[in-house]
JSON list of C-alpha atoms in Angstrom, two decimals:
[
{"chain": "A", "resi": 1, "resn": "UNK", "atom": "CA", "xyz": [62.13, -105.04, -91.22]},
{"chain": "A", "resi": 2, "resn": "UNK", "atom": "CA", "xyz": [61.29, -108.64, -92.80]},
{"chain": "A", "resi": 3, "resn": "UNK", "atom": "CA", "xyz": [57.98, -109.32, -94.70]},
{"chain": "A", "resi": 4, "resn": "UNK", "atom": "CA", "xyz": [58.90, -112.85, -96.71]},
{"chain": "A", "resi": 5, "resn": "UNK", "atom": "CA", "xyz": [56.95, -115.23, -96.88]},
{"chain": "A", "resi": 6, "resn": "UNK", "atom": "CA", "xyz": [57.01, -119.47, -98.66]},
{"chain": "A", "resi": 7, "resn": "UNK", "atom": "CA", "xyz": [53.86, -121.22, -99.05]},
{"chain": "A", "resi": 8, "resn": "UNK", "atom": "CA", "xyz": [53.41, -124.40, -101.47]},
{"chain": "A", "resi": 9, "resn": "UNK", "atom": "CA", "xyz": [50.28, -125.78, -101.80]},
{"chain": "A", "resi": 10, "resn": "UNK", "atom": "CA", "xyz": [47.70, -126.64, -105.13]},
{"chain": "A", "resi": 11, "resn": "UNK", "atom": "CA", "xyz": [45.75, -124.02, -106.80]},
{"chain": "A", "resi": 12, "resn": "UNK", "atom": "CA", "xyz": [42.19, -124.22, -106.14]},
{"chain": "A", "resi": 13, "resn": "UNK", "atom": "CA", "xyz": [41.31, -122.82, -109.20]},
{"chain": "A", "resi": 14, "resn": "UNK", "atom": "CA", "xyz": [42.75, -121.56, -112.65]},
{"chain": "A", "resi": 15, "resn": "UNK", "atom": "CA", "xyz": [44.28, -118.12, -111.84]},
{"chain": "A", "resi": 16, "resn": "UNK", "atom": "CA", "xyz": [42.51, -114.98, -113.12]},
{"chain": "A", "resi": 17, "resn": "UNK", "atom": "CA", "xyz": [44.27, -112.61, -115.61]},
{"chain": "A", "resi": 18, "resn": "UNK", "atom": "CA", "xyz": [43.48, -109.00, -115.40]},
{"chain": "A", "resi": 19, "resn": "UNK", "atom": "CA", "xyz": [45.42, -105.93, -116.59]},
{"chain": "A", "resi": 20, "resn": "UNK", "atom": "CA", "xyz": [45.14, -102.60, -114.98]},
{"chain": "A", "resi": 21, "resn": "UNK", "atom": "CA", "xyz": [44.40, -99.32, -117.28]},
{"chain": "A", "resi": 22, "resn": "UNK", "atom": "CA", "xyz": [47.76, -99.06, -117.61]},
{"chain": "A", "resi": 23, "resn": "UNK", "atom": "CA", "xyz": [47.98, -102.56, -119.05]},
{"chain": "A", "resi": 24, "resn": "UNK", "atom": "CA", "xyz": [49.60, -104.16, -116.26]},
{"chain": "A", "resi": 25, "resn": "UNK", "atom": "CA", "xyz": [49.23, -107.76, -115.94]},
{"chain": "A", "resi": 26, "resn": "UNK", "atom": "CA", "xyz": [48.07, -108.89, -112.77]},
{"chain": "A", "resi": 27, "resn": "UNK", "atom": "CA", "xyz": [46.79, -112.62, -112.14]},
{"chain": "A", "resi": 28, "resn": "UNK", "atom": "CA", "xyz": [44.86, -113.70, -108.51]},
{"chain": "A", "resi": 29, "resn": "UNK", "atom": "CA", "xyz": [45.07, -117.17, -107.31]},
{"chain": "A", "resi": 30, "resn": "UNK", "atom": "CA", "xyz": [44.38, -119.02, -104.29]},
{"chain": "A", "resi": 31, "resn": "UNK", "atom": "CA", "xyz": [46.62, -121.56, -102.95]},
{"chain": "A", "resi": 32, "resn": "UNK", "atom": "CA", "xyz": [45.35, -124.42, -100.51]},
{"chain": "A", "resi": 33, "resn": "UNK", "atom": "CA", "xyz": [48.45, -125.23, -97.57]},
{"chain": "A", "resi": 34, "resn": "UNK", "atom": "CA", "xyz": [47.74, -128.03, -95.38]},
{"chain": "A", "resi": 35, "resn": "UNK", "atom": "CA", "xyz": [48.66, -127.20, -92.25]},
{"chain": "A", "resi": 36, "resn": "UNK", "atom": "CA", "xyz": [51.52, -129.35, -90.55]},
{"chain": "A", "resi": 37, "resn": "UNK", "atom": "CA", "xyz": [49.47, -131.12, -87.56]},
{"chain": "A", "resi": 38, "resn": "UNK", "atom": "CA", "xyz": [46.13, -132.20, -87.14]},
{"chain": "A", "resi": 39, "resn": "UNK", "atom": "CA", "xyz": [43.65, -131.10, -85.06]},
{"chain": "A", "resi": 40, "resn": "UNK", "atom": "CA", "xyz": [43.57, -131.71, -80.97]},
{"chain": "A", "resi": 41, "resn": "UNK", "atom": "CA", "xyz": [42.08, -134.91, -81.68]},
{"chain": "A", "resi": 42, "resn": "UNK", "atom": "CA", "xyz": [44.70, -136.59, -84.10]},
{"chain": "A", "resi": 43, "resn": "UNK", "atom": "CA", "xyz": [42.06, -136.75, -86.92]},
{"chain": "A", "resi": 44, "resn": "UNK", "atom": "CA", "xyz": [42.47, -135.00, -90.11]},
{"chain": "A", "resi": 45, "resn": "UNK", "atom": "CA", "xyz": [45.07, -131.95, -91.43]},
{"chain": "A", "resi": 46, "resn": "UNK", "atom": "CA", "xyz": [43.20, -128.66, -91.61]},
{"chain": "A", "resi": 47, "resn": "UNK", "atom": "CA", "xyz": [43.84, -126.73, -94.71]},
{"chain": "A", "resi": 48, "resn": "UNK", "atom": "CA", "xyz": [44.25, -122.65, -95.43]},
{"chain": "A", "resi": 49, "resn": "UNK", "atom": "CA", "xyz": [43.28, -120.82, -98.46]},
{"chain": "A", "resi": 50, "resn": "UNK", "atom": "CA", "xyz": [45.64, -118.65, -99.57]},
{"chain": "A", "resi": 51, "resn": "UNK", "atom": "CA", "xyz": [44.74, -115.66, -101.71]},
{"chain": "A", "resi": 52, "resn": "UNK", "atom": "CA", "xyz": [47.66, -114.14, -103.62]},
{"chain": "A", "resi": 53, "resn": "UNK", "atom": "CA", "xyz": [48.49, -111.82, -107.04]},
{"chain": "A", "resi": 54, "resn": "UNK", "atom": "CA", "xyz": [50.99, -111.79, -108.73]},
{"chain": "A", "resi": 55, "resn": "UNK", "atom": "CA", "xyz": [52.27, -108.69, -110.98]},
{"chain": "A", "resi": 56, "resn": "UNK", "atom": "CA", "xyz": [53.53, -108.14, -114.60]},
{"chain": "A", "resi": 57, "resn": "UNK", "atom": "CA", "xyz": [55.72, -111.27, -115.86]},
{"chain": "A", "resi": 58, "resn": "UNK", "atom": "CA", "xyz": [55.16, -113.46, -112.91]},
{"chain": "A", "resi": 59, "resn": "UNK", "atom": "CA", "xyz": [51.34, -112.87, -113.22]},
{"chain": "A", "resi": 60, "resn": "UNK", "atom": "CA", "xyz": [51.40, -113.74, -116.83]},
{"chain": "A", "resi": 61, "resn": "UNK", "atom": "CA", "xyz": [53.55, -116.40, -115.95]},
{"chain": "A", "resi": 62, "resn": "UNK", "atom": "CA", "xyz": [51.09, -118.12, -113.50]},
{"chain": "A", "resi": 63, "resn": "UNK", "atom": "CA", "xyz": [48.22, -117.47, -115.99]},
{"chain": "A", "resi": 64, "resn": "UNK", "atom": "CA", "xyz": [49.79, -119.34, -118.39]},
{"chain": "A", "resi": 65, "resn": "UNK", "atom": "CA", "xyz": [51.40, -122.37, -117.06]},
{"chain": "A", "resi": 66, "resn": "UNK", "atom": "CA", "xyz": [49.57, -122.94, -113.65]},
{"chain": "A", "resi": 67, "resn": "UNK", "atom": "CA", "xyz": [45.76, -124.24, -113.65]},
{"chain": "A", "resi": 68, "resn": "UNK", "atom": "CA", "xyz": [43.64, -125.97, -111.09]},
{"chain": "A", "resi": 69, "resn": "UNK", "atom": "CA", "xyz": [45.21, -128.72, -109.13]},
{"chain": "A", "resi": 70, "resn": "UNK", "atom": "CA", "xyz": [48.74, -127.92, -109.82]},
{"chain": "A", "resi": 71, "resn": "UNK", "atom": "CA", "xyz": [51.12, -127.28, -107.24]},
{"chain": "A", "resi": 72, "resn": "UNK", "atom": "CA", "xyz": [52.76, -124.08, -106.52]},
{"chain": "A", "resi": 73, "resn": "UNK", "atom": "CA", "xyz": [55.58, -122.74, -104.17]},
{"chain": "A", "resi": 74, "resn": "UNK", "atom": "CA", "xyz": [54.95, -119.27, -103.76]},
{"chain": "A", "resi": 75, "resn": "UNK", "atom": "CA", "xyz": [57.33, -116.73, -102.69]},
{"chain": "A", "resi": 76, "resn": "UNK", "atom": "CA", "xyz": [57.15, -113.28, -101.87]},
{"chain": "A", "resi": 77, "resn": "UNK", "atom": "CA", "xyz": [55.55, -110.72, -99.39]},
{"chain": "A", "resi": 78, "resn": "UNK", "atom": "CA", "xyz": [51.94, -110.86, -97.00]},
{"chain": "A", "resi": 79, "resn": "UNK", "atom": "CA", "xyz": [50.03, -107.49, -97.50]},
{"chain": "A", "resi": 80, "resn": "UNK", "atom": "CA", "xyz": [47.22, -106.68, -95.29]},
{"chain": "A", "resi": 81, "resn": "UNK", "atom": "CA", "xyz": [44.75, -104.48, -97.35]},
{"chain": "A", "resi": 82, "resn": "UNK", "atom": "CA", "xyz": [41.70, -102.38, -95.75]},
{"chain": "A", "resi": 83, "resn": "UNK", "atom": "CA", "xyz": [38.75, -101.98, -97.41]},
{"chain": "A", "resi": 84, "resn": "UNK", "atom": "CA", "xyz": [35.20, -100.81, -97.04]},
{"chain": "A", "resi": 85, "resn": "UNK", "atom": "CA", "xyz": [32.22, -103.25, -98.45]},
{"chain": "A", "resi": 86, "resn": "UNK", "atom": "CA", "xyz": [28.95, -102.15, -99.78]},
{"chain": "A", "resi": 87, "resn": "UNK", "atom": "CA", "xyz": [27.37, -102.22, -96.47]},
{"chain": "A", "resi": 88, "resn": "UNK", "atom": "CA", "xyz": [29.93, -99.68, -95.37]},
{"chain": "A", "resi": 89, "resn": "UNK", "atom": "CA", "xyz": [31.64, -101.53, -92.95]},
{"chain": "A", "resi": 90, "resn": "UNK", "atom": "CA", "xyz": [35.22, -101.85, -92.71]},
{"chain": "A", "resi": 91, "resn": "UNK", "atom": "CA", "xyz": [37.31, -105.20, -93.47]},
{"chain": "A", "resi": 92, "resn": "UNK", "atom": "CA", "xyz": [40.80, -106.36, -93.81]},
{"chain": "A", "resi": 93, "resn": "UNK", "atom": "CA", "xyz": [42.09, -108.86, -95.79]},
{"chain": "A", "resi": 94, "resn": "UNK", "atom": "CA", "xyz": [45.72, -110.68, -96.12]},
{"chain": "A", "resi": 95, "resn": "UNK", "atom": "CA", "xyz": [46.84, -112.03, -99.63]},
{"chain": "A", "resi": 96, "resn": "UNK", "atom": "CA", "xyz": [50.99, -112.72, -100.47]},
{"chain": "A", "resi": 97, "resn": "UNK", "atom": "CA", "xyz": [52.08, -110.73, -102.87]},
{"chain": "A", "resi": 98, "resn": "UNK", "atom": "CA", "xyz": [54.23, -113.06, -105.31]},
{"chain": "A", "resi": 99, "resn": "UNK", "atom": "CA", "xyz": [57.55, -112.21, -106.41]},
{"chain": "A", "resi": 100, "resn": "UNK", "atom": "CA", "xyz": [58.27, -115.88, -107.46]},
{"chain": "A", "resi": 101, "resn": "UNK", "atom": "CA", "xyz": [56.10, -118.63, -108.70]},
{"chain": "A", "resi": 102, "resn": "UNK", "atom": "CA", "xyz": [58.03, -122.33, -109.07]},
{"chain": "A", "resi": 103, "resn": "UNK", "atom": "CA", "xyz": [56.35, -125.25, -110.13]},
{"chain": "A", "resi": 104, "resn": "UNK", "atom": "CA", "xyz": [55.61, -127.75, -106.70]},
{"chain": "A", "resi": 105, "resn": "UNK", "atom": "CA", "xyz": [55.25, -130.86, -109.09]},
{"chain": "A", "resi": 106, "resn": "UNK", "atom": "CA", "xyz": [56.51, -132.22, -112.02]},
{"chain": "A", "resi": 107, "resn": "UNK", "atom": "CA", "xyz": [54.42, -131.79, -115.59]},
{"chain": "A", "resi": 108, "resn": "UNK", "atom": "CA", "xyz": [51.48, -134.23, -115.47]},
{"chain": "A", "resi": 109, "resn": "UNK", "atom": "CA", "xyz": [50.25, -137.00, -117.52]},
{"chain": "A", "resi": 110, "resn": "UNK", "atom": "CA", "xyz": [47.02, -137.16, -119.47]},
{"chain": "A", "resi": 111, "resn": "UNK", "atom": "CA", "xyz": [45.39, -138.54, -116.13]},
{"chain": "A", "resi": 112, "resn": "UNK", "atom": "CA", "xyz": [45.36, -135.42, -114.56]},
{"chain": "A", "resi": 113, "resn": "UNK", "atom": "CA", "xyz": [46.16, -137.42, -111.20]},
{"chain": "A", "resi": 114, "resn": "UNK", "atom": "CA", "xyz": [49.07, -134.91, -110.62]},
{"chain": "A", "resi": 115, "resn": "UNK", "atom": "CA", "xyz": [51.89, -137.99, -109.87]},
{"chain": "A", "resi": 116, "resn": "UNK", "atom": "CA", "xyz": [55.27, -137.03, -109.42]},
{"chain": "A", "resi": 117, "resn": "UNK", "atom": "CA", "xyz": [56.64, -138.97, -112.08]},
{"chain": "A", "resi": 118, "resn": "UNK", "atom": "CA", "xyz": [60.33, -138.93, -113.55]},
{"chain": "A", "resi": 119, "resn": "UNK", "atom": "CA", "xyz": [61.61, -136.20, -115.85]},
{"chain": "A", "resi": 120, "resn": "UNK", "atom": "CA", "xyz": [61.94, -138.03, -118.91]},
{"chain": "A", "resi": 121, "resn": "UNK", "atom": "CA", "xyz": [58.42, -139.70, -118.11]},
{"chain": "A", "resi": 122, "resn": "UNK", "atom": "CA", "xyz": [56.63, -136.62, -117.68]},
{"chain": "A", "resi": 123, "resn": "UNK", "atom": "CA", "xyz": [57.68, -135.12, -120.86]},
{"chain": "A", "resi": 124, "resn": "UNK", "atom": "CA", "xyz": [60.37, -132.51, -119.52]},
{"chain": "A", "resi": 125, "resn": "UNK", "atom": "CA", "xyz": [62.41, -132.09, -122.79]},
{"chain": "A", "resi": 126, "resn": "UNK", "atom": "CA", "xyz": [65.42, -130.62, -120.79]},
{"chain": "A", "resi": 127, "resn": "UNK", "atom": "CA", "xyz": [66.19, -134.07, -119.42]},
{"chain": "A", "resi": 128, "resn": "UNK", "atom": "CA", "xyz": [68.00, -137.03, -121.03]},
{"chain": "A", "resi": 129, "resn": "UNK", "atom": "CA", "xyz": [69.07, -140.46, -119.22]},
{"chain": "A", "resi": 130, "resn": "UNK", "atom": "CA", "xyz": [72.50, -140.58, -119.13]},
{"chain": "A", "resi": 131, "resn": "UNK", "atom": "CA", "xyz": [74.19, -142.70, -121.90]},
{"chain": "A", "resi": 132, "resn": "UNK", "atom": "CA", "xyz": [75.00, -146.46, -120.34]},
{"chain": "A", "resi": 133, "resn": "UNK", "atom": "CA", "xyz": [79.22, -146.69, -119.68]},
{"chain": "A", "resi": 134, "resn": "UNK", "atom": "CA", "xyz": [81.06, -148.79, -122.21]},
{"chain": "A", "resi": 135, "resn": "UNK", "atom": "CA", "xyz": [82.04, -151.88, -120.06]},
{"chain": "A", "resi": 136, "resn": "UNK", "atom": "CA", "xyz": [86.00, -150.98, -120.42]},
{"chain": "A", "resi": 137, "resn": "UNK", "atom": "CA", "xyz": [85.67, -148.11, -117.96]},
{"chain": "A", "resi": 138, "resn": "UNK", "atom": "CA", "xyz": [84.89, -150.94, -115.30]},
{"chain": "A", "resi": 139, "resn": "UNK", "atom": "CA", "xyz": [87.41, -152.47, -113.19]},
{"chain": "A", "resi": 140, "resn": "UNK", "atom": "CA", "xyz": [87.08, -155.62, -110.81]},
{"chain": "A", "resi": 141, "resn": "UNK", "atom": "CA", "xyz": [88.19, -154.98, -106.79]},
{"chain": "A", "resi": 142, "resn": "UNK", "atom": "CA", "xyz": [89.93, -157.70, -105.64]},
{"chain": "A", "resi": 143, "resn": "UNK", "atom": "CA", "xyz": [87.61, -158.76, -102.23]},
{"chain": "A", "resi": 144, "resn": "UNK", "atom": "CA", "xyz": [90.83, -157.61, -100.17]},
{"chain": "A", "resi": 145, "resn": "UNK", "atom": "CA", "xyz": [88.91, -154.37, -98.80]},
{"chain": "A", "resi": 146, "resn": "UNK", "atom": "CA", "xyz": [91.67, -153.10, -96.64]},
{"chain": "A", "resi": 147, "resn": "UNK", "atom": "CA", "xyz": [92.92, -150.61, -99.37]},
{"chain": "A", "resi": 148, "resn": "UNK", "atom": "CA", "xyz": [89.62, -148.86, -99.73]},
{"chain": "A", "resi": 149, "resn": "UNK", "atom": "CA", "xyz": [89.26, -145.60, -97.74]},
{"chain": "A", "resi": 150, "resn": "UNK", "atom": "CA", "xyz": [86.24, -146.20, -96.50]}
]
C-alpha cells in the first residue's frame, strides 16, 4: 500500500505549537494549493485549504521558521480522522501528516512581498558569487568553427 502525498502552497496562517502530556511537539498549519485549472468557465484558479501537523522536530521546525504567507512544500502522508462533535454527530476530516517541511521560496526581504529573489540578495549566508576568472584562463577561437564538436 501507498499513502504519500506533495502539496506546496503558502501558509494561511502562523502554525500553532502544541505539545502533548508527554511533551511532544506537535505544530498544525494550513496550506492554501491552487488548483491546476480554472473553473468550467476559464475564469479564476480555485484554491484548497490544506490542514496538516506535523510531529516532534519537523513540528518545531515549522513553528519556528515558517509564518503566514510563506511557502511550503509539504511531504508526507493523508490521514482521514473520525470524530464525534458536540452535537453528537459523526464527522470525518482529512489533514497530511508531514514527514518533511522544505521551504517553497527563498528568505524574504523587509517588504514582506514574498519575491523570489537571488541567494546572495535575500540574505542566504550559504551562498557566495563565484570569484570573476583572471583573464589568462581565456583563450581566443579562431572563427574557423569546423574543429568544434558541436
Amino acid at each position: 500500500m501507498l499513502n504519500h502525498i506533495v502539496i506546496m502552497g503558502r501558509l494561511t496562517r502562523d502554525p500553532e505549537l502544541r505539545r502533548t502530556g508527554s511533551g511532544v511537539a506537535v505544530a498544525s498549519f494550513t496550506v492554501a494549493v491552487d488548483r491546476d485549472f480554472g473553473n468550467k468557465d476559464g475564469g479564476e484558479k480555485e484554491t484548497d485549504f490544506i490542514d496538516c501537523v506535523a510531529w516532534r522536530q519537523t513540528g518545531e521546525f515549522v513553528s519556528k521558521y515558517f509564518t503566514k504567507g510563506r511557502m511550503a512544500v509539504v511531504s508526507g502522508r493523508l490521514q482521514i480522522r473520525s470524530w464525534t462533535d458536540k452535537d453528537g454527530n459523526k464527522r470525518r476530516s482529512a489533514e497530511v501528516v508531514a514527514d518533511n517541511v522544505y521551504f517553497g521560496d527563498s528568505k524574504r526581504d523587509g517588504d514582506g512581498a514574498g519575491s523570489f529573489a537571488a541567494p546572495a540578495a535575500s540574505g542566504f549566508s550559504g551562498y557566495s558569487a563565484p570569484a570573476a576568472a583572471p583573464a589568462s584562463d581565456f583563450a581566443m577561437l579562431d572563427d574557423d568553427d569546423a574543429q568544434l564538436p558541436f
